[in-house]
Coordinates of C-alpha atoms in Angstrom, one line a residue:
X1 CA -144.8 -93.4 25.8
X2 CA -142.9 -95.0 22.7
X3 CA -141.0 -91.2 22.4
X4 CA -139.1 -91.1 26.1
X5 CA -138.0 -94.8 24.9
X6 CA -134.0 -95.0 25.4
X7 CA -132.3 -97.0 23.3
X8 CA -128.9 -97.9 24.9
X9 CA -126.5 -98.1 21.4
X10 CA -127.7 -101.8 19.9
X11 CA -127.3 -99.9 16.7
X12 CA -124.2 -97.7 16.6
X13 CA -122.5 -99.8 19.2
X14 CA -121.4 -96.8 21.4
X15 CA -122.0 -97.5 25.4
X16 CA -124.7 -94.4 25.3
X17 CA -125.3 -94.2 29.6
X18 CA -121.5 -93.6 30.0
X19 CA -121.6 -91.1 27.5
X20 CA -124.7 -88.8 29.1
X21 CA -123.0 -89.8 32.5
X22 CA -119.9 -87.9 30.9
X23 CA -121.5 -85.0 29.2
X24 CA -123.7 -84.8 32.8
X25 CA -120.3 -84.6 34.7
X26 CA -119.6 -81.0 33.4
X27 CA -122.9 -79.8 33.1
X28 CA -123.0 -80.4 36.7
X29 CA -119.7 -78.9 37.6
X30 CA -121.8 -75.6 38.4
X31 CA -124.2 -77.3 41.2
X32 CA -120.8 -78.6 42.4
X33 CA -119.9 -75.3 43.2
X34 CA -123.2 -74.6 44.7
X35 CA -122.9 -77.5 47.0
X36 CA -119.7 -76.5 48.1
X37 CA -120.4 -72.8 48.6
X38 CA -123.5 -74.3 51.1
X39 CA -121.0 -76.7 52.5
X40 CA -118.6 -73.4 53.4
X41 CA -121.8 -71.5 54.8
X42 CA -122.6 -74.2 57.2
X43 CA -119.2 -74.9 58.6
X44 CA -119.0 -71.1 58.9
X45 CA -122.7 -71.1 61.2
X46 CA -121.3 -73.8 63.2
X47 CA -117.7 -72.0 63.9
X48 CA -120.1 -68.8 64.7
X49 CA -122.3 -70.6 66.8
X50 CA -119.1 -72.7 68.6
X51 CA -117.6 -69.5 69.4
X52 CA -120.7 -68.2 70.8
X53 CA -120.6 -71.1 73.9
X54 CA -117.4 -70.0 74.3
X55 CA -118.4 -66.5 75.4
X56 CA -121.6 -68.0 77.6
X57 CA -119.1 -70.0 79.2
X58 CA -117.2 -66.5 79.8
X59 CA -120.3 -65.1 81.0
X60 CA -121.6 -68.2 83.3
X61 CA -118.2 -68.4 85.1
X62 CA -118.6 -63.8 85.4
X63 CA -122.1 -64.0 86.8
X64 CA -121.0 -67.3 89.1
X65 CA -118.4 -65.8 90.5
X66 CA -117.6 -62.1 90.1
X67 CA -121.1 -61.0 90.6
X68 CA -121.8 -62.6 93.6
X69 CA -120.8 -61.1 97.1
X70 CA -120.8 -65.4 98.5
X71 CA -118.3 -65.9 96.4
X72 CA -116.0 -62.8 96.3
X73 CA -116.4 -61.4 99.7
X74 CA -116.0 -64.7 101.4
X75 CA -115.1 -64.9 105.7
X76 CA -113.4 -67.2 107.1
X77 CA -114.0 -68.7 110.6
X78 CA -112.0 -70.7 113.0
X79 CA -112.8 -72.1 116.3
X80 CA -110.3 -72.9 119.1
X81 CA -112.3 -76.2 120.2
X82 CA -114.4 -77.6 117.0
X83 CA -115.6 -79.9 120.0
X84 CA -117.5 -77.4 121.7
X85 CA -118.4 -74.8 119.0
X86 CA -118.4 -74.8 114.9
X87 CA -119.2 -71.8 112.9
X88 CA -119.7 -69.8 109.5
X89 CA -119.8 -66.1 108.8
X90 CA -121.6 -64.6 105.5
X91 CA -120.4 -62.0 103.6
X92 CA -121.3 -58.9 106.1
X93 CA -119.1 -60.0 109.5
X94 CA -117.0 -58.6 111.0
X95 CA -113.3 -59.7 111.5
X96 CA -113.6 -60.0 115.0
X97 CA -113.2 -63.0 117.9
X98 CA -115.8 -64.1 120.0
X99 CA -115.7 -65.9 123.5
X100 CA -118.4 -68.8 123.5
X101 CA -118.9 -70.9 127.1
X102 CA -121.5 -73.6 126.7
X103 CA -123.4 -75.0 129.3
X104 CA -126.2 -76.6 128.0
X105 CA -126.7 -78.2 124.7
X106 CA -130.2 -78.0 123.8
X107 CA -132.5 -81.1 123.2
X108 CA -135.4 -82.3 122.0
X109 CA -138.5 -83.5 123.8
X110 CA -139.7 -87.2 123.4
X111 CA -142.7 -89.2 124.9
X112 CA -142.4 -92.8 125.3
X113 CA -146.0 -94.8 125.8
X114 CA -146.2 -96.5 129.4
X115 CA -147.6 -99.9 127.6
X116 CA -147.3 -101.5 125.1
X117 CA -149.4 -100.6 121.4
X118 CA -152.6 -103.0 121.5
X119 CA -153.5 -100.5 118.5
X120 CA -156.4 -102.7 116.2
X121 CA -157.6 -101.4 112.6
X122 CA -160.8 -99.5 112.5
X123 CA -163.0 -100.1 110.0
X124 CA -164.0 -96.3 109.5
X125 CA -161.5 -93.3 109.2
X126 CA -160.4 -91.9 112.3
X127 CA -159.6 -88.3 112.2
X128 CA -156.9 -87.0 114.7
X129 CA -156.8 -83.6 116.1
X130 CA -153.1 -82.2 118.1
X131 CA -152.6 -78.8 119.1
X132 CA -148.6 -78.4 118.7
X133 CA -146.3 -76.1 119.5
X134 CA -142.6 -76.5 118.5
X135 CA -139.8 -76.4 120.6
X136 CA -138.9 -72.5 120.3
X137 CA -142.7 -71.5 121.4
X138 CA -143.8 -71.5 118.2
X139 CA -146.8 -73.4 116.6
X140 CA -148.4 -74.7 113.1
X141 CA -152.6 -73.9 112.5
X142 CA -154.2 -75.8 115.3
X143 CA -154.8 -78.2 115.7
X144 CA -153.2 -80.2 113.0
X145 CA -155.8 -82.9 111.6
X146 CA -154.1 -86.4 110.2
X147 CA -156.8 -88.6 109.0
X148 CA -156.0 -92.4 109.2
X149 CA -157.8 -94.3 106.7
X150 CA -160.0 -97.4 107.6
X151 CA -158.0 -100.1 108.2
X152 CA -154.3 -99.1 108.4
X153 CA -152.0 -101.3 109.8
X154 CA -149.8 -99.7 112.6
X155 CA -146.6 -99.3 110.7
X156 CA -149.4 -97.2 108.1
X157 CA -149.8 -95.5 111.0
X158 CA -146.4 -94.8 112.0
X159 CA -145.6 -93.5 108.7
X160 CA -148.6 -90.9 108.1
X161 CA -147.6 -89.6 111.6
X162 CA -143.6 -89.1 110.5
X163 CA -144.8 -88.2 106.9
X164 CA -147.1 -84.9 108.6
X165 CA -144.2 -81.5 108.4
X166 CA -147.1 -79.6 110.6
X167 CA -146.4 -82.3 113.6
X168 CA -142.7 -82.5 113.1
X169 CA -142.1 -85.6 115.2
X170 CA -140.4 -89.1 114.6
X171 CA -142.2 -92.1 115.2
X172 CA -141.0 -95.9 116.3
X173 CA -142.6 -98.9 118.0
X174 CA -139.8 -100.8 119.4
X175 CA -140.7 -104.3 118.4
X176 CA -139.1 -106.1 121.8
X177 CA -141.4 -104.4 124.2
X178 CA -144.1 -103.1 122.1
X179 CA -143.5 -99.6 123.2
X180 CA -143.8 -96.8 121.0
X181 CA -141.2 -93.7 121.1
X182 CA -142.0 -90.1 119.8
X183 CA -139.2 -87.3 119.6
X184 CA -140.0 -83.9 118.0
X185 CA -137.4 -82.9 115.4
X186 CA -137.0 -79.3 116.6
X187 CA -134.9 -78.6 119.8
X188 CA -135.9 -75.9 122.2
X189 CA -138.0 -76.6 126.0
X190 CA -141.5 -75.2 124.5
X191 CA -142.6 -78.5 122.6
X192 CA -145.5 -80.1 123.4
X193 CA -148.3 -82.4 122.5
X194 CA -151.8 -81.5 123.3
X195 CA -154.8 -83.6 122.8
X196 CA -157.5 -81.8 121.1
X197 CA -160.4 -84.3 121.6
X198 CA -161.4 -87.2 122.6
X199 CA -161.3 -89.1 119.7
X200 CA -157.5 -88.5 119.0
X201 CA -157.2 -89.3 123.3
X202 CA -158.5 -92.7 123.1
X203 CA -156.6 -93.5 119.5
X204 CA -153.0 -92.5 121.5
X205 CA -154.0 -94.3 124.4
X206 CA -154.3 -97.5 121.9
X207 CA -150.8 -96.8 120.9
X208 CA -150.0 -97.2 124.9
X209 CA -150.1 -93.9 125.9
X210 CA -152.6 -94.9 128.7
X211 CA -152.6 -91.5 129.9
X212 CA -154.0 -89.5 127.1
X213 CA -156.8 -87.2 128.0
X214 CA -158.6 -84.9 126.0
X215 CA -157.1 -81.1 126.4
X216 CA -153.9 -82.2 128.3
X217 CA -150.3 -82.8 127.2
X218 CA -149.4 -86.3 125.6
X219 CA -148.4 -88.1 128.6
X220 CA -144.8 -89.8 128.9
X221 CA -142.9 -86.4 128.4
X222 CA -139.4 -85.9 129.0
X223 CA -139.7 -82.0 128.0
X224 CA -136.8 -80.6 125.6
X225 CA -134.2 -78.6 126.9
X226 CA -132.7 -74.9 125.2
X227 CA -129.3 -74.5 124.6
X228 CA -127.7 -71.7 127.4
X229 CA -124.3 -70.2 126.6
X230 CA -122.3 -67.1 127.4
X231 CA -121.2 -65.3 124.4
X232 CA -118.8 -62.2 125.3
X233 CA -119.9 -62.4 129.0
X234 CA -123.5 -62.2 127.8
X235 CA -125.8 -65.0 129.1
X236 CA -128.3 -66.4 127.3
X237 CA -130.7 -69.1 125.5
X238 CA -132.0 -70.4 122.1
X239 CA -134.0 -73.3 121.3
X240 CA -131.8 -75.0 119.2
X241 CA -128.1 -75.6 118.9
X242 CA -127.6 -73.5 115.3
X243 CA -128.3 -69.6 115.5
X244 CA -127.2 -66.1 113.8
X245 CA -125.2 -63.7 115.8
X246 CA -124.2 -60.5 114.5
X247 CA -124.2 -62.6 110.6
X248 CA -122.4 -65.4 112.4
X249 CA -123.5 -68.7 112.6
X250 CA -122.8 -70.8 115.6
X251 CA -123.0 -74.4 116.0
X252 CA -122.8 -76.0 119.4
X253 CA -121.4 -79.0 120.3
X254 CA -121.4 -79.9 123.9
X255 CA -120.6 -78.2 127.1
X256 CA -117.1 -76.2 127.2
X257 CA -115.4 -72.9 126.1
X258 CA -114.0 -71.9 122.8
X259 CA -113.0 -68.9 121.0
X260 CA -114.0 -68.1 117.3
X261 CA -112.1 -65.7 114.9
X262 CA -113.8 -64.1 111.4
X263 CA -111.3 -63.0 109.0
X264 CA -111.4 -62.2 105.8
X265 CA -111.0 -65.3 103.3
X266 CA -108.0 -64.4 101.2
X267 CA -107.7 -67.6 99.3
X268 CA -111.4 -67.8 97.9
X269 CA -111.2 -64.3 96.7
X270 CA -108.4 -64.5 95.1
X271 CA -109.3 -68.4 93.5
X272 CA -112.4 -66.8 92.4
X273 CA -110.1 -64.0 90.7
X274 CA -107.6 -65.9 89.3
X275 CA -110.3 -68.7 87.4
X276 CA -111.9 -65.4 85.9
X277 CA -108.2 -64.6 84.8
X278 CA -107.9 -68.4 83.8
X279 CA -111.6 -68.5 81.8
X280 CA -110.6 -65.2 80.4
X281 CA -107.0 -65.8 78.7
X282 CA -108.6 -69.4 77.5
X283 CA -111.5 -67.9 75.6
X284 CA -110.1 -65.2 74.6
X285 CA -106.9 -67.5 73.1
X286 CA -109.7 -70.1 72.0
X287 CA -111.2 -66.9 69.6
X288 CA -108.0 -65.4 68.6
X289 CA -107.0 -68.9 67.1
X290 CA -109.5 -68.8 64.9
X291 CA -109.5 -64.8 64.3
X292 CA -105.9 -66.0 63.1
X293 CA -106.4 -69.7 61.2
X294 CA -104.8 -70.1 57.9
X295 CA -107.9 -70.1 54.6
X296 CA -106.7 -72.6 52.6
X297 CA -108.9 -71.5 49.1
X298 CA -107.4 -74.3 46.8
X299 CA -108.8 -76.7 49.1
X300 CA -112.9 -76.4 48.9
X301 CA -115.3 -78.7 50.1
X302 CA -114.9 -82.5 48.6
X303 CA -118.1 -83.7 46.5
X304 CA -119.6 -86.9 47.0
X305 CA -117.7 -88.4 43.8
X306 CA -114.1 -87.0 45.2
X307 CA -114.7 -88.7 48.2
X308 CA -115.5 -91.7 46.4
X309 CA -111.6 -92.2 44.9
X310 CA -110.2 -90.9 48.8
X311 CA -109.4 -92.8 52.2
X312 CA -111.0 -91.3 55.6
X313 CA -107.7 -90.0 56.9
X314 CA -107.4 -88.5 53.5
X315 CA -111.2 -87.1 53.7
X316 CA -110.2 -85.7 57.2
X317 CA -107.0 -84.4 56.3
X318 CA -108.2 -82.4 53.0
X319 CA -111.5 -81.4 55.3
X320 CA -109.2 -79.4 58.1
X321 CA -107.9 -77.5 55.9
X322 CA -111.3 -76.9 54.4
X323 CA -112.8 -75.7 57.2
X324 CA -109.6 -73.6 58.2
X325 CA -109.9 -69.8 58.2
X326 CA -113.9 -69.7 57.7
X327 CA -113.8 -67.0 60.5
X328 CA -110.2 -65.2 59.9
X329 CA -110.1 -61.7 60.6
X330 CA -114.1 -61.3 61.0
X331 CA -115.4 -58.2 62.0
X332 CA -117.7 -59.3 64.8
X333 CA -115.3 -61.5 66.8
X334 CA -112.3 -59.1 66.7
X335 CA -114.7 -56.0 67.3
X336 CA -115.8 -58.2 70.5
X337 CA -112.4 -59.1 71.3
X338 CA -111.3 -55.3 71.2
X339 CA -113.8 -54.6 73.3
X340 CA -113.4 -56.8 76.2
X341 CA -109.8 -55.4 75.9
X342 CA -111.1 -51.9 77.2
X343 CA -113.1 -52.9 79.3
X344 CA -110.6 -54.8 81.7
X345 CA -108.1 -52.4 81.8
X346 CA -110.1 -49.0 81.9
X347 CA -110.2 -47.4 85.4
X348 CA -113.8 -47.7 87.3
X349 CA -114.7 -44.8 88.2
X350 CA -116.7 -44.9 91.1
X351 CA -116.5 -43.3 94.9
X352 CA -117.2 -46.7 97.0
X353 CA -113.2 -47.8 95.3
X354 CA -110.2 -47.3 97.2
X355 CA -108.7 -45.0 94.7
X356 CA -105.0 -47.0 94.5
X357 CA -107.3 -50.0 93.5
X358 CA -109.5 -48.6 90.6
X359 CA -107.5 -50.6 88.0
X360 CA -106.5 -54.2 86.9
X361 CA -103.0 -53.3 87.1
X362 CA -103.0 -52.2 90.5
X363 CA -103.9 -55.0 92.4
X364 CA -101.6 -57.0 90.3
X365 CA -103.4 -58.2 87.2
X366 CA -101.6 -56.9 83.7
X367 CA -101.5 -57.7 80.1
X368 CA -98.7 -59.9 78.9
X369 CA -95.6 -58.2 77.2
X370 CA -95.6 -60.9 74.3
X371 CA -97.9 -59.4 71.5
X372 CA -98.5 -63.6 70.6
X373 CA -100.4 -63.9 73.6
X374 CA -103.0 -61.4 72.0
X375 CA -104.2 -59.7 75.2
X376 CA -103.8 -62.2 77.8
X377 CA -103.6 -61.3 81.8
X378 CA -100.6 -62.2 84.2
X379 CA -101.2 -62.3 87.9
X380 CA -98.8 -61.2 90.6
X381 CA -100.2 -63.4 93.2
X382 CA -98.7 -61.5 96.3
X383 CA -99.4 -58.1 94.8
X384 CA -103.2 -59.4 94.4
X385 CA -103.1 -60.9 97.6
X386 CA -102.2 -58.0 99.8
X387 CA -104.7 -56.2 97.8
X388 CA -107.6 -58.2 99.0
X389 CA -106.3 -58.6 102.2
X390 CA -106.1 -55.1 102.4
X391 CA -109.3 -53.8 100.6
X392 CA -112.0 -56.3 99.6
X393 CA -114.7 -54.6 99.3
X394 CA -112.8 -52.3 96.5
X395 CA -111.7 -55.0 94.9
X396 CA -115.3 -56.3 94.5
X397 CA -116.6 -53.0 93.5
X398 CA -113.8 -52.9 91.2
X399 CA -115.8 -56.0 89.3
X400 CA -119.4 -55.0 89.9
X401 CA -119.9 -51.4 90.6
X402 CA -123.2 -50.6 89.3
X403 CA -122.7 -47.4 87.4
X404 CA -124.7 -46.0 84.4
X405 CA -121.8 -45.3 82.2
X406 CA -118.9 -47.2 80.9
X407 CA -116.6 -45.4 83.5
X408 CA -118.5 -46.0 86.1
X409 CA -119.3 -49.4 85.7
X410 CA -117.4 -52.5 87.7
X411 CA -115.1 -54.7 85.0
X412 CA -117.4 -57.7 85.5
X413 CA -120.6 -55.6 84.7
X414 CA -118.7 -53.9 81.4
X415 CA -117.5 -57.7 79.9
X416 CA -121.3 -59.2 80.2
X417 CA -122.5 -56.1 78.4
X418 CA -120.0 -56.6 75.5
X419 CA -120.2 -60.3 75.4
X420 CA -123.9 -60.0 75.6
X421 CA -123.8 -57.6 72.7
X422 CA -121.2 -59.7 70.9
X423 CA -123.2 -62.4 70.8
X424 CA -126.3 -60.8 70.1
X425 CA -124.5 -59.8 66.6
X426 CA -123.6 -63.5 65.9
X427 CA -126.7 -64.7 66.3
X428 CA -128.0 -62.1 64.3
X429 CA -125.5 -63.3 62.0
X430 CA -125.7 -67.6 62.5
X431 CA -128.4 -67.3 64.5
X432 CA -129.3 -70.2 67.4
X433 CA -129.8 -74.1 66.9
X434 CA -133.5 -74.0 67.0
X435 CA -134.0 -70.8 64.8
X436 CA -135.2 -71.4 61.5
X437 CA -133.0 -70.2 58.5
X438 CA -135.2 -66.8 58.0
X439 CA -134.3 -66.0 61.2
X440 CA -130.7 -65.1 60.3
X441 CA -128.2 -64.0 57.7
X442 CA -126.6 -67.2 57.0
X443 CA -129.9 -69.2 57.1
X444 CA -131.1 -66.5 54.5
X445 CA -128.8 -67.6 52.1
X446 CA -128.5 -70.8 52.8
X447 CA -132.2 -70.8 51.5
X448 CA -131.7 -68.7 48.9
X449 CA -128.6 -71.6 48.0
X450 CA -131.3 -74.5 48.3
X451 CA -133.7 -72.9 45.7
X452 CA -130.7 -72.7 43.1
X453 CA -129.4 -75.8 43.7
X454 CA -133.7 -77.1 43.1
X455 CA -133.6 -75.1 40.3
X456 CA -130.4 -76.5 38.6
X457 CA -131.5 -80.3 39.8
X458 CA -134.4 -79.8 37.5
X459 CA -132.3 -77.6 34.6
X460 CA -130.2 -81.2 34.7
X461 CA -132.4 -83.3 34.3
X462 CA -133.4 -81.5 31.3
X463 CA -130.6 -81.2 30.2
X464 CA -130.2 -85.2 30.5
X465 CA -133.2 -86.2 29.2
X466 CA -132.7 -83.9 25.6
X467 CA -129.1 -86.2 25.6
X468 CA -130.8 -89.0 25.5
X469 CA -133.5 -87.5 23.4
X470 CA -130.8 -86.8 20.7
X471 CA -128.9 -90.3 21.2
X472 CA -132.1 -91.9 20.5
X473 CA -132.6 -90.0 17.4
X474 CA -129.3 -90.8 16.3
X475 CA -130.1 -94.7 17.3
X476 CA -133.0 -94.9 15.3
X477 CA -131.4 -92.7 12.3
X478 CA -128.2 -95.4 12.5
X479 CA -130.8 -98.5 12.6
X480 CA -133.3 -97.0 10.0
X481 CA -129.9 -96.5 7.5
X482 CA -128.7 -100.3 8.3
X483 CA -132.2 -101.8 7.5
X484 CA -131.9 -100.1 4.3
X485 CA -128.5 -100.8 4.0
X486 CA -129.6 -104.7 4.1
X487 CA -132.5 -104.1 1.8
X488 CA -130.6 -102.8 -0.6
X489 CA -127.8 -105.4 0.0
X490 CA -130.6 -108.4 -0.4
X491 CA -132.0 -107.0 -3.1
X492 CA -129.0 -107.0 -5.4
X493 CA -127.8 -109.9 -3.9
X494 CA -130.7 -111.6 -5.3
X495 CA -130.8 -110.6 -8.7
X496 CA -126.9 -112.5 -9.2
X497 CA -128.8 -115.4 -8.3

């Protein structure tokens, strides 16, 4: 133990901890380096990774958007009395107009209990059984069971009975005369209530429905009524007041005539187009700019002991220009980039396009004549517009045609395969937040960074320890020669005495 002592300069007077701190400062100038080459590597994953959302996002707002008929092949209807009739068309419509005369709206059926509840708790579980049929004829397993426990309170009651999607009623005891009110949810003149014993007879008869009798309707019924309307000079009925003609979707209203149009909906297309366009020039601008930053190389990562003699805004101003450039001119982002290039203004070569519409360019989306914009598009609004008003369908199939090839495939369908390749390689290269290093090429050597700078931790303190090793020595070779020094200097000193 007495060997590792250190002996901190009593004897030669020298300050011996500032000295090893000295001689450790360039010894460690090396693991300096280290740190700062791991420091670059992980602001280089992050910038990889960061540019990596950026082409999900690409892809998210593609898949969206593009991809889906809702969204590109949007109609558009519009009804001469929103009183009378409302409706909606899906993608398959067609641009026609349709003459609507209502005459009846349809309703639901209710029954209303003749007395008031005298309903009292049992003290067993009572198990109900209705046989019910909804209001357009059809009906749930019969009979639908409801089992109310011992003891429930009516407004227990009330609840279980709402609560039950097989019965599909509403329930209310009006608390002035006691009498109970139930209204089925569906429309249409087919509802009904049926007793299916006499067990569920008696409990609705405590409830007020006095006339409840096993195997007969729920008594109190004012029946529902179906909606009847003349569409195109063709009578007819449904059971409720929403139905699907011909891929339109009618809502009525009340009684009365009204006229509704389908047309194609020229401004969601063409919003759906343009935010592509939009997404498009703002990653692609957002991946240039770093394609294109500025390395700064005489301005590496600070170490902790730079940052000691530094203020923040001089920490943050020395780190941007750090960071800068980290992905300038890489191989995998521009390759991606290039990419993405051809594959929004190569024709699409496929048989369902209108031939004058198999390019970008000709419905009115080009690249912009200033080489600083790197690629971006420019829409011509009313060329674009005509275009869809014209053609929709080729201008969807211009996006997503599903071909095998890279001709034949929609520009949509061509930019997820390259961004999906694109960041396959980054990953590959960066890899994902939870992936462990080994997982990829940066995390690799990141690794391979952390086992050097181990190894050099322990080479220093080593290195430190035969400093002090050596400043001992010289400590105790200094104190050895002054205690002789004073032996000496007594013993002569003595014999003048």
């Amino acid at each position: 133990m007495a060997s590792n002592m250190r002996i901190s300069g009593l004897a030669s007077g020298m300050d011996i901890d500032k000295l090893v701190s000295d001689l450790m400062k360039a010894e460690r100038m090396p693991l300096d380096k280290l740190y700062q080459k791991k420091q670059i590597l992980e602001w280089q994953r992050d910038d990889y990774r960061s540019m990596n959302i950026l082409l999900q996002d690409l892809d998210n707002y593609i898949f969206n958007n593009l991809t889906l008929q809702s969204s590109m092949l949007k109609k558009k209807t519009v009804s001469s009395d929103e009183s009378v009739v409302t409706a909606t068309a899906n993608t398959s419509a067609a641009n026609i107009s349709t003459n609507l005369t209502v005459t009846k709206i349809a309703t639901a059926a209710t029954w209303v209990s003749a007395a008031a509840s005298s309903y009292t708790p049992s003290g067993t579980d009572t198990t109900l059984k209705i046989n019910v049929t909804n209001g357009d004829g059809t009906s749930p397993t019969n009979p639908v069971t409801i089992t109310i426990a011992a003891n429930s309170s009516l407004d227990a009651v009330i609840s279980q009975l709402n609560s039950n999607s097989d019965l599909g009623i509403t329930v209310f005891r009006d608390t002035q005369t006691g009498k109970i009110s139930i209204t089925k949810k569906d429309t249409g003149a087919a509802a009904s209530l049926v007793m299916a014993d006499a067990t569920t007879a008696s409990f609705f008869q405590q409830l007020g429905f006095t006339g409840a009798a096993n195997g007969a309707e729920l008594t109190g019924k004012t029946a529902g009524v179906d909606a009847q309307f003349t569409i195109n000079g063709l009578t007819t009925t449904r059971s409720t007041n929403t139905f699907t003609i011909n891929n339109v979707t009618y809502t009525l209203k009340k009684a009365g005539t009204a006229t509704v149009t389908t047309t194609n909906d020229i401004d969601a297309t063409f919003n759906v187009i343009k935010g592509f366009v939009d997404k498009y020039n703002e990653i692609i601008g957002k991946i240039n700019a770093k394609l294109s930053e500025e390395r700064y190389r005489d301005y590496p990562p600070l170490t902790d002991e730079q940052k000691k003699s530094m203020t923040d805004k001089q920490i943050e101003l020395w780190e941007a220009k750090a960071k800068s450039g980290l992905l300038r001119r890489d191989s995998i982002l521009s390759g991606g980039l290039s990419q993405m290039r051809l594959d929004v203004y190569s024709k699409v070569s496929d048989p369902t396009i209108n031939p004058n519409y198999d390019t970008l360019s000709e419905i009115g989306i080009t690249t912009s004549s200033n080489y600083r914009d790197s690629g971006k598009l420019i829409i011509d609004e009313t060329k674009l517009r005509a275009a869809i008003e014209k053609d929709p369908n080729s201008i969807y199939q211009l996006f997503n045609a599903n071909g095998t090839t890279f001709d034949t495939k929609g520009i949509a369908r061509r930019l997820r395969d390259t961004i999906k390749s694109t960041i396959g390689k980054i990953e590959q290269k960066a890899g994902r937040t939870v992936w462990t290093n080994q997982q990829f090429s940066i995390g690799r050597d990141l690794n391979q960074l952390n086992s050097q700078i181990d190894a050099f931790n322990d080479r220093l303190k080593q290195i430190e320890a035969r400093y002090y090793r050596q400043f001992t020595a010289m400590e105790k070779a200094i104190n050895k020669a002054n205690s002789q020094s004073a032996y000496l200097m007594n013993a002569f000193g003595g014999g003048t005495k």
